[in-house]
Coordinates of C-alpha atoms and ligand atoms in Angstrom, one line a residue:
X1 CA 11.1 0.7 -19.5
X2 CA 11.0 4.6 -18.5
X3 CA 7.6 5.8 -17.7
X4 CA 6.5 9.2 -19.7
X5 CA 5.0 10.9 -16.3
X6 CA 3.5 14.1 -15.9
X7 CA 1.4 15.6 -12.7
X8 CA -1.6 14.5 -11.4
X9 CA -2.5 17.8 -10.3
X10 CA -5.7 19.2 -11.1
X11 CA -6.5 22.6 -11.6
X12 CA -7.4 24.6 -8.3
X13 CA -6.0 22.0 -6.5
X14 CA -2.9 23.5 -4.2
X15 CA -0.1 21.9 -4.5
X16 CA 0.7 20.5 -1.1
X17 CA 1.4 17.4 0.6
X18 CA -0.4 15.3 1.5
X19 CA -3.2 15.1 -1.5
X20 CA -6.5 14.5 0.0
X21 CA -8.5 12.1 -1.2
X22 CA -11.5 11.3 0.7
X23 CA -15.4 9.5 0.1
X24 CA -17.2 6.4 1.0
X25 CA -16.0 3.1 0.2
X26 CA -19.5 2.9 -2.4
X27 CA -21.8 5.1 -3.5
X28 CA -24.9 4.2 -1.7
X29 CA -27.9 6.3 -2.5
X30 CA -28.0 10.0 -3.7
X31 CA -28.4 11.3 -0.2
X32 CA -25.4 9.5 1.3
X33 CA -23.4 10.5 -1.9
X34 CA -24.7 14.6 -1.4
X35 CA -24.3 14.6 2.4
X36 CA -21.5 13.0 2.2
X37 CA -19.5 15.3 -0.3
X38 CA -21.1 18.3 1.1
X39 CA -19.6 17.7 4.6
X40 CA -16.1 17.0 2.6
X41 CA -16.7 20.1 1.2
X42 CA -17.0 22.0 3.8
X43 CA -13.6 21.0 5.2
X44 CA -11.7 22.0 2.2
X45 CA -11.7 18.4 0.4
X46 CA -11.2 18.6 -3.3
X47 CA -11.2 15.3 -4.7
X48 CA -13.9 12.9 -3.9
X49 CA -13.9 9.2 -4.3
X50 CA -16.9 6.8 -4.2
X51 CA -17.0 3.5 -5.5
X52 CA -19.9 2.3 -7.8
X53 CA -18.4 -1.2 -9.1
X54 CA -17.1 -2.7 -6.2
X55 CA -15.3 -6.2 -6.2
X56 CA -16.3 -8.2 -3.3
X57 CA -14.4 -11.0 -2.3
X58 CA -17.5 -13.5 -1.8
X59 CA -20.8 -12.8 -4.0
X60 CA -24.0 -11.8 -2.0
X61 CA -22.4 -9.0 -0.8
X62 CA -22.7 -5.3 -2.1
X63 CA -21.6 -4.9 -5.4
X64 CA -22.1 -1.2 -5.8
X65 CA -24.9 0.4 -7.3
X66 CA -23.4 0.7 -10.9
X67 CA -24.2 3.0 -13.2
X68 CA -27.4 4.4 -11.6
X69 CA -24.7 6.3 -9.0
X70 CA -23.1 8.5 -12.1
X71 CA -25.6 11.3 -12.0
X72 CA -25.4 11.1 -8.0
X73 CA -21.2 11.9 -8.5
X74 CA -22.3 14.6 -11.6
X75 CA -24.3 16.3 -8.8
X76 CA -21.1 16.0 -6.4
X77 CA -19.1 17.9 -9.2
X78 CA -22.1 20.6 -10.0
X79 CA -23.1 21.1 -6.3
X80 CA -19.4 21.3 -4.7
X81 CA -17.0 21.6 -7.2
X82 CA -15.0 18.7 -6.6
X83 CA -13.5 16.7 -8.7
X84 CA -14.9 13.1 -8.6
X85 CA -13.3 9.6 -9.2
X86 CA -14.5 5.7 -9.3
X87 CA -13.1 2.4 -9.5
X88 CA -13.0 0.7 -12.7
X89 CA -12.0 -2.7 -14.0
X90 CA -13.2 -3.5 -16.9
X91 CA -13.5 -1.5 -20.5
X92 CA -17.2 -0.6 -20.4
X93 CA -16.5 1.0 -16.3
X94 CA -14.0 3.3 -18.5
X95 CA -16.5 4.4 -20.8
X96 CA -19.5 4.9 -18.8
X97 CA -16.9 6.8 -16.2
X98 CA -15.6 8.9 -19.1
X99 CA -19.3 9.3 -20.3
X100 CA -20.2 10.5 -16.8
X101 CA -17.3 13.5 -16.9
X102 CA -15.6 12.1 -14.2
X103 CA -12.5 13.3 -13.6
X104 CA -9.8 10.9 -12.4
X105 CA -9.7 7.0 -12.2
X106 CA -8.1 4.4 -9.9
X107 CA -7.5 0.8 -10.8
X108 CA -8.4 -1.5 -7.5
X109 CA -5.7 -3.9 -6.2
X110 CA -7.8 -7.3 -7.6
X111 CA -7.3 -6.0 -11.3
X112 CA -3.6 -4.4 -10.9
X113 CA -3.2 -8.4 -10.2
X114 CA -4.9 -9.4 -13.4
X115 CA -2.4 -8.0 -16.9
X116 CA -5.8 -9.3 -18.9
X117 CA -8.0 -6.2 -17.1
X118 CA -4.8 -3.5 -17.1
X119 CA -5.0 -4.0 -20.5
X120 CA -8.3 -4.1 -21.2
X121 CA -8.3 -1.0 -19.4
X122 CA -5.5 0.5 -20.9
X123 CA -7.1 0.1 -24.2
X124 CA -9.9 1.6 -23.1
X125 CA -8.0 4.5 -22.2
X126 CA -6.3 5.2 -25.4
X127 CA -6.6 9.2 -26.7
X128 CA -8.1 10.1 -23.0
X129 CA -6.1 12.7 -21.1
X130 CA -7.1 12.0 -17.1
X131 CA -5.3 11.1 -14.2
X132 CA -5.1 7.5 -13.6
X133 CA -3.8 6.0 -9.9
X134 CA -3.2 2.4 -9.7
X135 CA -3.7 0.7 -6.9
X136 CA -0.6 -2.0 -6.0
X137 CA -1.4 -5.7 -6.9
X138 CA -3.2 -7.7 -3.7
X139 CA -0.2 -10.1 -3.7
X140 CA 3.1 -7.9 -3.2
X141 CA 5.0 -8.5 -6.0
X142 CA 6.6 -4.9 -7.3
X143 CA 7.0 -5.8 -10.9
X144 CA 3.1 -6.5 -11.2
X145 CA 2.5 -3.3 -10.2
X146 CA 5.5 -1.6 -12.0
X147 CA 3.5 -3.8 -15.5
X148 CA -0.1 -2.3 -15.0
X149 CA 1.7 1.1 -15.2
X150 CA 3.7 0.4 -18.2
X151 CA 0.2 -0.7 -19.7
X152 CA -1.5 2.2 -19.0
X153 CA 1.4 4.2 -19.8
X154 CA 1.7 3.0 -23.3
X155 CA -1.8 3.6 -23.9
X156 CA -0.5 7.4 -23.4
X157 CA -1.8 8.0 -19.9
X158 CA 1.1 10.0 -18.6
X159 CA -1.0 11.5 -15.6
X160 CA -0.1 8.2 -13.6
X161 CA 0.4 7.8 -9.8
X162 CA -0.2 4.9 -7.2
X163 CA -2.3 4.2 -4.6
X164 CA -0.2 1.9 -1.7
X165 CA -3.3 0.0 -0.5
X166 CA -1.0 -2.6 1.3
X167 CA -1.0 -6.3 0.9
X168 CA -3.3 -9.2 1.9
X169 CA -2.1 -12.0 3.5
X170 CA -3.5 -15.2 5.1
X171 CA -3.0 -14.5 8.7
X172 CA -4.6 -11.0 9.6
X173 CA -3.2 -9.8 12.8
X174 CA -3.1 -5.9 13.4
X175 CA -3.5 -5.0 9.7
X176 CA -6.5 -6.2 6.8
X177 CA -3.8 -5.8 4.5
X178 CA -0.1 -5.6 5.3
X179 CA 1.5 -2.5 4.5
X180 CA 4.9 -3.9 3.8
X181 CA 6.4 -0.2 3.6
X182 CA 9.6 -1.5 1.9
X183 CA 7.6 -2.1 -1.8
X184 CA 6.3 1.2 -1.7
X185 CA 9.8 2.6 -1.2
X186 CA 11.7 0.4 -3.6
X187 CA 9.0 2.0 -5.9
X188 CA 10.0 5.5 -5.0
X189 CA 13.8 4.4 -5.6
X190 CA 12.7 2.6 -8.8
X191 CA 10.3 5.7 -10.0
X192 CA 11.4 9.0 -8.5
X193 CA 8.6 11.1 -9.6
X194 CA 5.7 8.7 -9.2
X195 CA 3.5 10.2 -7.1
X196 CA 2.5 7.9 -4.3
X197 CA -1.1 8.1 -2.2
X198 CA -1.5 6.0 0.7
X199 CA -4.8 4.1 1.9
X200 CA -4.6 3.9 5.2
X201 CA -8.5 2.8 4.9
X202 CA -8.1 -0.6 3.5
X203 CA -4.2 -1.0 4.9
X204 CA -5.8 -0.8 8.4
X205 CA -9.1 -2.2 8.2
X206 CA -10.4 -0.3 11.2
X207 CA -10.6 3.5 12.1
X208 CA -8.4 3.6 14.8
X209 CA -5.6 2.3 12.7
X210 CA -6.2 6.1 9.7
X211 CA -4.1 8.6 11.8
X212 CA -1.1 6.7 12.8
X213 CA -0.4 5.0 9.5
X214 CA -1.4 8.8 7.1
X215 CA 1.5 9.7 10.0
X216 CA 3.5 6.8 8.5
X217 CA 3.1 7.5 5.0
X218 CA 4.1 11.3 5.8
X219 CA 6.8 10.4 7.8
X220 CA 8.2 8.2 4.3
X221 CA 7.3 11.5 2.1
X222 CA 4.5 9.8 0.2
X223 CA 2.5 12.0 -1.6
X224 CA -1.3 12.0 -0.7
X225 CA -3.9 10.1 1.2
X226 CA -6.6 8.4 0.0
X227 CA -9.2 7.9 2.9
X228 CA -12.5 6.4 2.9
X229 CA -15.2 9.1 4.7
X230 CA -18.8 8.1 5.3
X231 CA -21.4 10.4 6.8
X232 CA -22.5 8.0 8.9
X233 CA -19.5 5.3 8.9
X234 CA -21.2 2.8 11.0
X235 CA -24.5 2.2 8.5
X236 CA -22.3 1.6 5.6
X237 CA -22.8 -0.8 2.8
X238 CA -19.3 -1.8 2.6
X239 CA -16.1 -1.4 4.5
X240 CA -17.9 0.0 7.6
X241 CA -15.4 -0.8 10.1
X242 CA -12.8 1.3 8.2
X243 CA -14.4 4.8 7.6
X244 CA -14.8 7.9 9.8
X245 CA -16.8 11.0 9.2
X246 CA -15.8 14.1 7.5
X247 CA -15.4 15.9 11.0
X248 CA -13.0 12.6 12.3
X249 CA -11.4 13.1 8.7
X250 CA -11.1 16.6 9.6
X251 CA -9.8 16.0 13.3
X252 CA -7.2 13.7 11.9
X253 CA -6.0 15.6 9.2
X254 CA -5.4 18.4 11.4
X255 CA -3.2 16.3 13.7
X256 CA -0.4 15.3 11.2
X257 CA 3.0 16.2 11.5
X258 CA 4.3 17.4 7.7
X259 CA 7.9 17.1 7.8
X260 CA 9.5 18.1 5.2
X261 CA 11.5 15.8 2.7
X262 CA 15.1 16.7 2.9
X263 CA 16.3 17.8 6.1
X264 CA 20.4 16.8 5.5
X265 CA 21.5 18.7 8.8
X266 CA 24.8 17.8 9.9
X267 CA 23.1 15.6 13.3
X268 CA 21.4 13.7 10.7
X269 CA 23.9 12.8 8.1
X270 CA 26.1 11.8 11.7
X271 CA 23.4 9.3 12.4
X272 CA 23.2 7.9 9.2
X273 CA 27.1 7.5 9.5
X274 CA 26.1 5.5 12.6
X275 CA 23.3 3.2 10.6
X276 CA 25.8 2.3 8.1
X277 CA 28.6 1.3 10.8
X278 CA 25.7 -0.7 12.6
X279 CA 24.3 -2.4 9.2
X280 CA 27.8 -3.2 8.3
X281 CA 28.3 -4.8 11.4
X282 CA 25.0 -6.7 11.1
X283 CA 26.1 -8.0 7.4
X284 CA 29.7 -9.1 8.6
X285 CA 28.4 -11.2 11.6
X286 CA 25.3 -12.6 9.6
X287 CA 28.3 -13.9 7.0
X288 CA 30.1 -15.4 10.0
X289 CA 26.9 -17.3 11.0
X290 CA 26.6 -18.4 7.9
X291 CA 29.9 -19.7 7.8
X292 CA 29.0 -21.6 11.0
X293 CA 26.0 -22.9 9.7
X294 CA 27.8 -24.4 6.5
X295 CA 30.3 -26.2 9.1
X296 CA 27.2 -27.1 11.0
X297 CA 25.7 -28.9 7.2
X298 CA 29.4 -30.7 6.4
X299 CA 28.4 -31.8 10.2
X300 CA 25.2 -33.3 9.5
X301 CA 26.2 -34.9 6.2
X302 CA 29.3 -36.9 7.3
X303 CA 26.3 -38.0 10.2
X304 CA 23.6 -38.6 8.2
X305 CA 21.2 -35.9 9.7
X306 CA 18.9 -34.4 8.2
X307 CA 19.0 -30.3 7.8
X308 CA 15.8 -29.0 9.7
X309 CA 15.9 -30.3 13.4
X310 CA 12.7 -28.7 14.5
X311 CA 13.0 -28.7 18.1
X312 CA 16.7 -26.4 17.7
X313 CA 14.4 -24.4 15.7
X314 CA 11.7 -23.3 18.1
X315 CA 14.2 -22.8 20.7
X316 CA 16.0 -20.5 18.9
X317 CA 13.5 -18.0 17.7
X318 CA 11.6 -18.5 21.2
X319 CA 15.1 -17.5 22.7
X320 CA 15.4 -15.2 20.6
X321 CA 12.0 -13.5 20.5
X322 CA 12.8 -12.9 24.6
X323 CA 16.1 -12.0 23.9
X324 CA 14.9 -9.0 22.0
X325 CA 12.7 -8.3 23.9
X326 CA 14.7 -7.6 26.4
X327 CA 16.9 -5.2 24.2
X328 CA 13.4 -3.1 23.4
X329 CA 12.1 -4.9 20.5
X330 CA 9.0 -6.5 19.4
X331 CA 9.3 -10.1 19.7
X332 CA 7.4 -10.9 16.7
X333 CA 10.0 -8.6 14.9
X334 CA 13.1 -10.6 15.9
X335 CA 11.6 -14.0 15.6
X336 CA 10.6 -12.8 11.9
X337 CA 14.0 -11.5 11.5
X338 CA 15.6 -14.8 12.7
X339 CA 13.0 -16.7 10.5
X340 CA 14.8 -15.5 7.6
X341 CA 18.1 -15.9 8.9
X342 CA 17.6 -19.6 10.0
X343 CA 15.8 -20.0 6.2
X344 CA 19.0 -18.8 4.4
X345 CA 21.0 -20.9 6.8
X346 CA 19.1 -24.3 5.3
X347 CA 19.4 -22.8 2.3
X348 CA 22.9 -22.7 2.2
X349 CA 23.4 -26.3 4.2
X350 CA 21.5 -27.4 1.2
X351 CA 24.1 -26.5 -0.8
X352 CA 26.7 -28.3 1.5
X353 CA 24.8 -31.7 1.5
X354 CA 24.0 -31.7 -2.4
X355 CA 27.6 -31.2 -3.6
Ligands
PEP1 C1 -11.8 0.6 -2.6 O1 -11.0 1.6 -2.8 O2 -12.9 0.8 -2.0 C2 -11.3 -0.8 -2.9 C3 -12.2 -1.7 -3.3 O3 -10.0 -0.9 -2.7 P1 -9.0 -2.1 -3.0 O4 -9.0 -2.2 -4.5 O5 -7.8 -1.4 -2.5 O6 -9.4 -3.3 -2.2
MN2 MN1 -13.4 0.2 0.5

């Protein structure tokens, strides 16, 4: 299905990349919300974001302030002039939000998971002309996310962008939620003019983590930046650990590096030349491998052996994680790289031993 898409632009709003969205995780209390936005202000923010339904993961934790912090983001808008946004997931958040005047919406990642909520939501939204961004599905799976905006898009929302929020996984190492970069692009590929907003907040979990991937998302021509700002980051209520103060904002803003999106010199289309001769090669050696493994599978099956022999395993990605090493590269990286390989090898040994 082709989406009907038009901007998310808002009036008065330059149009520039990156989009800057920025405001706490919740709404707290009025004078967090007011010295919060003012400071934002200040530094030439336009949109604000402050959560007021908040999905925790386990209950006893803060689960926003709810309707009580409307009038607090109706002061934000009076006071500053910025445009305000919540959270919503279910019908009545849409029409207390609309209620409240404000201005633009975002869907969190636990309810872009849930087709029940988008459409509740999308329902809810019917004959109402606001921007709505929709934040990817927790689990990364593209045609989730590529639904919820078909629902909302049939309910004649054609403001419609995306918030890349990354994706939660069971072992957190460097990230809270992984950014798997390659489902944002296939996206892009899939929806051209989607615009896409990155959340560098919740991908990284911690502040040090903001300015390198906003750098990231620029660096892939995303569209905006959605970044959680707290006046005083380290008393707040939710998601402490991941928000910096207007002036940090401010300071890392400042820093990135806006490149812009087609650059086709003659260097570069000579080095892309160069990355197609090299994946080619890749894919033509990975297909003799393959061929090797199958051998290996006609092997085990006139012998009676069974495919996985764990101990050849772990040697090879530990010989292989050094290996790379070596050459420059992460370890992790290659052992994940020949994690794949060896599971497309079993795959097609499988294949071997059940003909
Ligand atoms: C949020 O934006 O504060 C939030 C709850 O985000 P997510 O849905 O990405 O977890
Ligand atoms: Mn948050």
């Amino acid at each position: 299905m082709e989406l009907e898409l038009e901007s998310i632009l808002l009036p008065g709003v330059e149009d520039k990349r990156p989009m800057i969205i920025a405001g706490p995780c919740s709404a707290e209390t009025e004078e967090q919300v007011m010295s919060t936005a003012k400071q934002l202000s200040e530094k030439g923010i336009k949109m604000f974001r402050a959560g007021i339904w908040k999905p925790r993961t386990k209950p006893g934790g803060f689960e926003g302030v709810g309707v009580d912090g409307l009038p607090w983001l109706k002061e934000v808008k009076k006071e500053t002039g910025m445009y305000i946004s919540t959270e919503v997931a279910t019908a009545k958040h849409v029409y207390e939000a609309l209620k409240a005047g404000i201005d633009f919406l975002w869907v969190g990642a636990r309810t872009t998971a849930n087709p029940f909520a988008v459409q509740e939501i999308a329902d809810a939204l019917k004959g109402v002309d606001i921007p709505v961004l929709v934040k990817n599905p927790v689990n990364p799976d593209l045609e989730l996310w590529i639904g919820a905006l078909e629902r909302i898009n049939n309910a004649g929302i054609k403001r419609l962008g995306v918030i890349h929020r990354g994706f939660s996984s069971y072992d957190k190492k460097i990230y809270r939620n992984l950014p798997q970069w390659h489902i944002p692009i296939e996206l892009r590929r899939r929806i051209p003019n989607l615009p896409i907003i990155c959340d560098p907040s919740h991908i990284g979990g911690k502040r040090e983590l903001i300015a390198p991937l906003s750098q990231q998302a620029m660096d892939l021509g995303f569209n905006g930046l959605i970044i959680e700002s707290h006046c005083n980051p380290d008393c707040a209520w939710s998601d402490a650990e991941q928000q910096v103060t207007p002036d940090v904002l401010d300071y890392i803003l400042n820093l990135l590096v806006i490149r812009k999106e087609t650059q086709t010199t003659e260097s570069l289309s000579q080095l892309r030349k160069q990355i197609d001769e090299c994946d080619n090669n890749i894919i033509q050696e990975l297909s003799k491998r393959m061929r090797i493994a199958r051998e290996i599978g006609t092997f085990k099956k006139e012998h009676d052996m069974t495919i996985l022999q764990t101990g050849r395993y772990n040697e090879i990605l530990e010989k292989r994680g050094s290996q790379g090493a070596l050459c420059g590269m992460d370890s992790e990286f290659i052992k994940k790289v020949f994690e794949a390989i060896h599971e497309e090898s079993v795959r097609q040994q499988m294949e071997i031993i059940n003909k």
